[in-house]
Amino acid sequence: MLNRKISNYLFYIVLVIIAVGIFAVQSASIGNIESKIDDLEAKNLLLQAQISSIEELVEDNNDVQIDHLYELYNQVPNVFSITDLTYYITAQLELVGITEDADMQRSVLVNQGVTFSETTLFSDLQTKFKVVEVQVFFTTQDDLVIEAFIDLLYNADQVFIVRNIEYFTPDGENFIGVSIDFLAFYEKEDVS
């Protein structure tokens, strides 16, 4: 057997090794966490700078009318974006008072795969342009909203051709359900 003094020294050495090990693990963990905190603070500062620049951009363009923004497209846009078209049509609907309220039942659907029979003028146009069909549905109590929306389409800087307008008034209801189908034209993309 080991004598009592050596046994006590071994016990204290083991305790010191355990304490040093715990201290080393804790220091490494805290250092790692502090490093992550520093990285997050740097990213946070970068995001804050981006938010500030976006807020300045919004303030600078706050007075710009939506239709003025689309003057850049000059009648037939050269790039088709389903998102841009959907947002543009939604913005036009908002301008005439058709909001996202549940009682308006607003929907905007974009059909990129529209085809026409060979004998129509649209078939010839489809060889020169990318033609996209847009279907808009909403309900309203004011029939002047329909006319205002169609006027916005005709006066837009982009070419839109209204194909079909259907509306109905359910019996016993005081609103009009309106479905408007129209075409939007874009330059064909080069597939070279």
Short mmCIF file of C-alpha atoms in Angstrom, two decimals:
data_model
loop_
_atom_site.label_atom_id
_atom_site.label_comp_id
_atom_site.label_asym_id
_atom_site.label_seq_id
_atom_site.Cartn_x
_atom_site.Cartn_y
_atom_site.Cartn_z
CA MET A 1 0.00 0.00 0.00
CA LEU A 2 0.97 3.51 -0.68
CA ASN A 3 1.61 5.56 2.28
CA ARG A 4 -0.87 8.15 3.33
CA LYS A 5 1.22 11.16 2.31
CA ILE A 6 1.74 9.95 -1.27
CA SER A 7 -1.95 9.11 -1.47
CA ASN A 8 -2.86 12.66 -0.39
CA TYR A 9 -0.45 14.14 -2.97
CA LEU A 10 -1.96 11.99 -5.73
CA PHE A 11 -5.44 13.06 -4.65
CA TYR A 12 -4.49 16.76 -4.79
CA ILE A 13 -2.72 16.31 -8.14
CA VAL A 14 -5.83 14.62 -9.60
CA LEU A 15 -8.00 17.44 -8.22
CA VAL A 16 -5.69 20.06 -9.77
CA ILE A 17 -5.70 18.21 -13.12
CA ILE A 18 -9.52 18.04 -13.05
CA ALA A 19 -9.75 21.74 -12.12
CA VAL A 20 -7.30 22.70 -14.89
CA GLY A 21 -9.24 20.54 -17.36
CA ILE A 22 -12.55 22.15 -16.38
CA PHE A 23 -10.98 25.62 -16.61
CA ALA A 24 -9.52 24.82 -20.06
CA VAL A 25 -12.85 23.50 -21.39
CA GLN A 26 -14.72 26.48 -19.94
CA SER A 27 -12.20 28.96 -21.40
CA ALA A 28 -12.42 27.33 -24.83
CA SER A 29 -16.23 27.37 -24.69
CA ILE A 30 -16.38 31.00 -23.62
CA GLY A 31 -13.83 31.97 -26.28
CA ASN A 32 -15.87 30.18 -28.94
CA ILE A 33 -19.10 31.84 -27.77
CA GLU A 34 -17.42 35.27 -27.69
CA SER A 35 -16.13 34.69 -31.21
CA LYS A 36 -19.65 33.84 -32.39
CA ILE A 37 -21.03 36.92 -30.62
CA ASP A 38 -18.42 39.11 -32.34
CA ASP A 39 -19.34 37.59 -35.73
CA LEU A 40 -23.05 38.17 -35.08
CA GLU A 41 -22.41 41.78 -34.02
CA ALA A 42 -20.44 42.39 -37.24
CA LYS A 43 -23.25 40.86 -39.31
CA ASN A 44 -25.78 42.91 -37.35
CA LEU A 45 -23.89 46.13 -38.16
CA LEU A 46 -23.80 45.15 -41.84
CA LEU A 47 -27.54 44.42 -41.85
CA GLN A 48 -28.24 47.72 -40.09
CA ALA A 49 -26.25 49.56 -42.77
CA GLN A 50 -28.21 47.76 -45.51
CA ILE A 51 -31.52 48.57 -43.79
CA SER A 52 -30.51 52.23 -43.52
CA SER A 53 -29.58 52.41 -47.21
CA ILE A 54 -32.88 50.74 -48.20
CA GLU A 55 -34.81 53.17 -45.98
CA GLU A 56 -33.02 56.08 -47.68
CA LEU A 57 -33.84 54.62 -51.10
CA VAL A 58 -37.50 54.25 -50.13
CA GLU A 59 -37.58 57.84 -48.87
CA ASP A 60 -35.94 59.08 -52.08
CA ASN A 61 -38.52 57.27 -54.23
CA ASN A 62 -41.49 57.88 -51.97
CA ASP A 63 -43.07 60.44 -54.30
CA VAL A 64 -42.55 58.43 -57.51
CA GLN A 65 -45.76 57.19 -59.08
CA ILE A 66 -45.99 53.47 -59.88
CA ASP A 67 -46.77 54.05 -63.54
CA HIS A 68 -43.72 56.34 -63.75
CA LEU A 69 -41.51 53.48 -62.58
CA TYR A 70 -42.65 51.39 -65.52
CA GLU A 71 -41.72 54.05 -68.10
CA LEU A 72 -38.38 52.32 -68.30
CA TYR A 73 -40.03 49.37 -70.02
CA ASN A 74 -41.18 51.53 -72.97
CA GLN A 75 -44.27 49.66 -74.23
CA VAL A 76 -42.84 46.13 -74.67
CA PRO A 77 -40.53 45.09 -71.85
CA ASN A 78 -37.53 43.06 -72.89
CA VAL A 79 -37.51 40.79 -69.83
CA PHE A 80 -40.46 38.78 -68.55
CA SER A 81 -40.74 38.25 -64.81
CA ILE A 82 -43.84 36.59 -63.43
CA THR A 83 -43.18 38.25 -60.06
CA ASP A 84 -42.82 41.74 -61.54
CA LEU A 85 -45.97 41.33 -63.65
CA THR A 86 -47.98 40.02 -60.69
CA TYR A 87 -46.81 42.87 -58.45
CA TYR A 88 -47.50 45.45 -61.18
CA ILE A 89 -51.07 44.20 -61.75
CA THR A 90 -51.63 43.98 -57.98
CA ALA A 91 -50.40 47.58 -57.62
CA GLN A 92 -52.80 48.71 -60.37
CA LEU A 93 -55.67 46.95 -58.57
CA GLU A 94 -54.65 48.66 -55.32
CA LEU A 95 -54.68 52.04 -57.11
CA VAL A 96 -58.35 51.61 -58.03
CA GLY A 97 -59.29 50.37 -54.55
CA ILE A 98 -59.22 46.59 -54.96
CA THR A 99 -57.33 45.56 -51.83
CA GLU A 100 -56.47 42.23 -50.20
CA ASP A 101 -59.55 42.43 -47.99
CA ALA A 102 -61.34 39.09 -47.78
CA ASP A 103 -64.60 40.57 -49.09
CA MET A 104 -62.87 41.63 -52.34
CA GLN A 105 -61.64 38.09 -53.14
CA ARG A 106 -58.83 39.49 -55.28
CA SER A 107 -56.70 37.05 -57.28
CA VAL A 108 -54.13 37.50 -60.04
CA LEU A 109 -53.09 34.47 -62.11
CA VAL A 110 -50.41 34.57 -64.81
CA ASN A 111 -50.45 31.94 -67.57
CA GLN A 112 -47.19 31.74 -69.50
CA GLY A 113 -48.33 28.83 -71.66
CA VAL A 114 -51.09 30.58 -73.61
CA THR A 115 -51.47 29.41 -77.23
CA PHE A 116 -53.58 30.65 -80.11
CA SER A 117 -55.01 28.94 -83.18
CA GLU A 118 -53.00 29.39 -86.38
CA THR A 119 -55.66 31.55 -88.03
CA THR A 120 -55.68 34.37 -85.48
CA LEU A 121 -53.70 37.58 -85.41
CA PHE A 122 -52.47 36.62 -81.95
CA SER A 123 -50.77 33.54 -83.40
CA ASP A 124 -48.70 35.80 -85.66
CA LEU A 125 -47.90 38.10 -82.74
CA GLN A 126 -46.85 35.11 -80.67
CA THR A 127 -44.07 34.36 -83.16
CA LYS A 128 -42.65 37.87 -82.65
CA PHE A 129 -43.35 38.42 -78.95
CA LYS A 130 -43.69 36.42 -75.76
CA VAL A 131 -47.40 36.60 -74.97
CA VAL A 132 -48.59 36.04 -71.41
CA GLU A 133 -52.21 35.79 -70.30
CA VAL A 134 -53.25 37.40 -67.03
CA GLN A 135 -56.50 36.50 -65.31
CA VAL A 136 -57.77 38.86 -62.63
CA PHE A 137 -60.76 38.19 -60.41
CA PHE A 138 -62.25 40.45 -57.75
CA THR A 139 -65.55 41.48 -56.24
CA THR A 140 -66.69 45.05 -55.85
CA GLN A 141 -69.76 47.09 -55.05
CA ASP A 142 -68.74 49.90 -57.41
CA ASP A 143 -68.82 49.19 -61.14
CA LEU A 144 -66.69 52.30 -61.81
CA VAL A 145 -63.74 50.37 -60.35
CA ILE A 146 -63.87 48.03 -63.35
CA GLU A 147 -63.69 50.94 -65.78
CA ALA A 148 -60.88 52.57 -63.79
CA PHE A 149 -58.81 49.36 -63.85
CA ILE A 150 -59.28 48.92 -67.60
CA ASP A 151 -58.31 52.57 -68.13
CA LEU A 152 -55.12 51.93 -66.16
CA LEU A 153 -54.34 48.97 -68.42
CA TYR A 154 -54.94 51.00 -71.60
CA ASN A 155 -52.90 53.95 -70.33
CA ALA A 156 -50.02 51.81 -69.05
CA ASP A 157 -46.60 52.14 -70.60
CA GLN A 158 -46.74 48.46 -71.46
CA VAL A 159 -49.00 46.92 -74.09
CA PHE A 160 -51.96 45.08 -72.57
CA ILE A 161 -54.86 43.77 -74.67
CA VAL A 162 -58.09 42.94 -72.86
CA ARG A 163 -59.51 39.67 -74.22
CA ASN A 164 -62.50 38.99 -72.05
CA ILE A 165 -64.54 40.61 -69.29
CA GLU A 166 -67.16 38.67 -67.39
CA TYR A 167 -69.15 39.78 -64.41
CA PHE A 168 -72.02 38.45 -62.38
CA THR A 169 -74.20 39.58 -59.52
CA PRO A 170 -75.37 36.73 -57.30
CA ASP A 171 -79.07 36.82 -56.42
CA GLY A 172 -79.71 38.69 -53.21
CA GLU A 173 -76.17 40.11 -53.04
CA ASN A 174 -75.03 43.70 -53.52
CA PHE A 175 -71.63 43.02 -55.08
CA ILE A 176 -70.34 42.27 -58.56
CA GLY A 177 -67.93 39.40 -59.25
CA VAL A 178 -65.59 40.46 -62.06
CA SER A 179 -63.23 38.33 -64.15
CA ILE A 180 -60.91 40.13 -66.59
CA ASP A 181 -58.56 38.25 -68.94
CA PHE A 182 -55.91 40.22 -70.80
CA LEU A 183 -52.63 39.68 -72.61
CA ALA A 184 -49.23 41.17 -71.80
CA PHE A 185 -46.47 41.32 -74.41
CA TYR A 186 -42.71 40.92 -73.92
CA GLU A 187 -39.75 40.72 -76.25
CA LYS A 188 -38.73 37.15 -77.02
CA GLU A 189 -35.60 36.02 -75.25
CA ASP A 190 -32.64 35.06 -77.43
CA VAL A 191 -31.87 31.37 -77.09
CA SER A 192 -28.41 31.60 -78.64
#
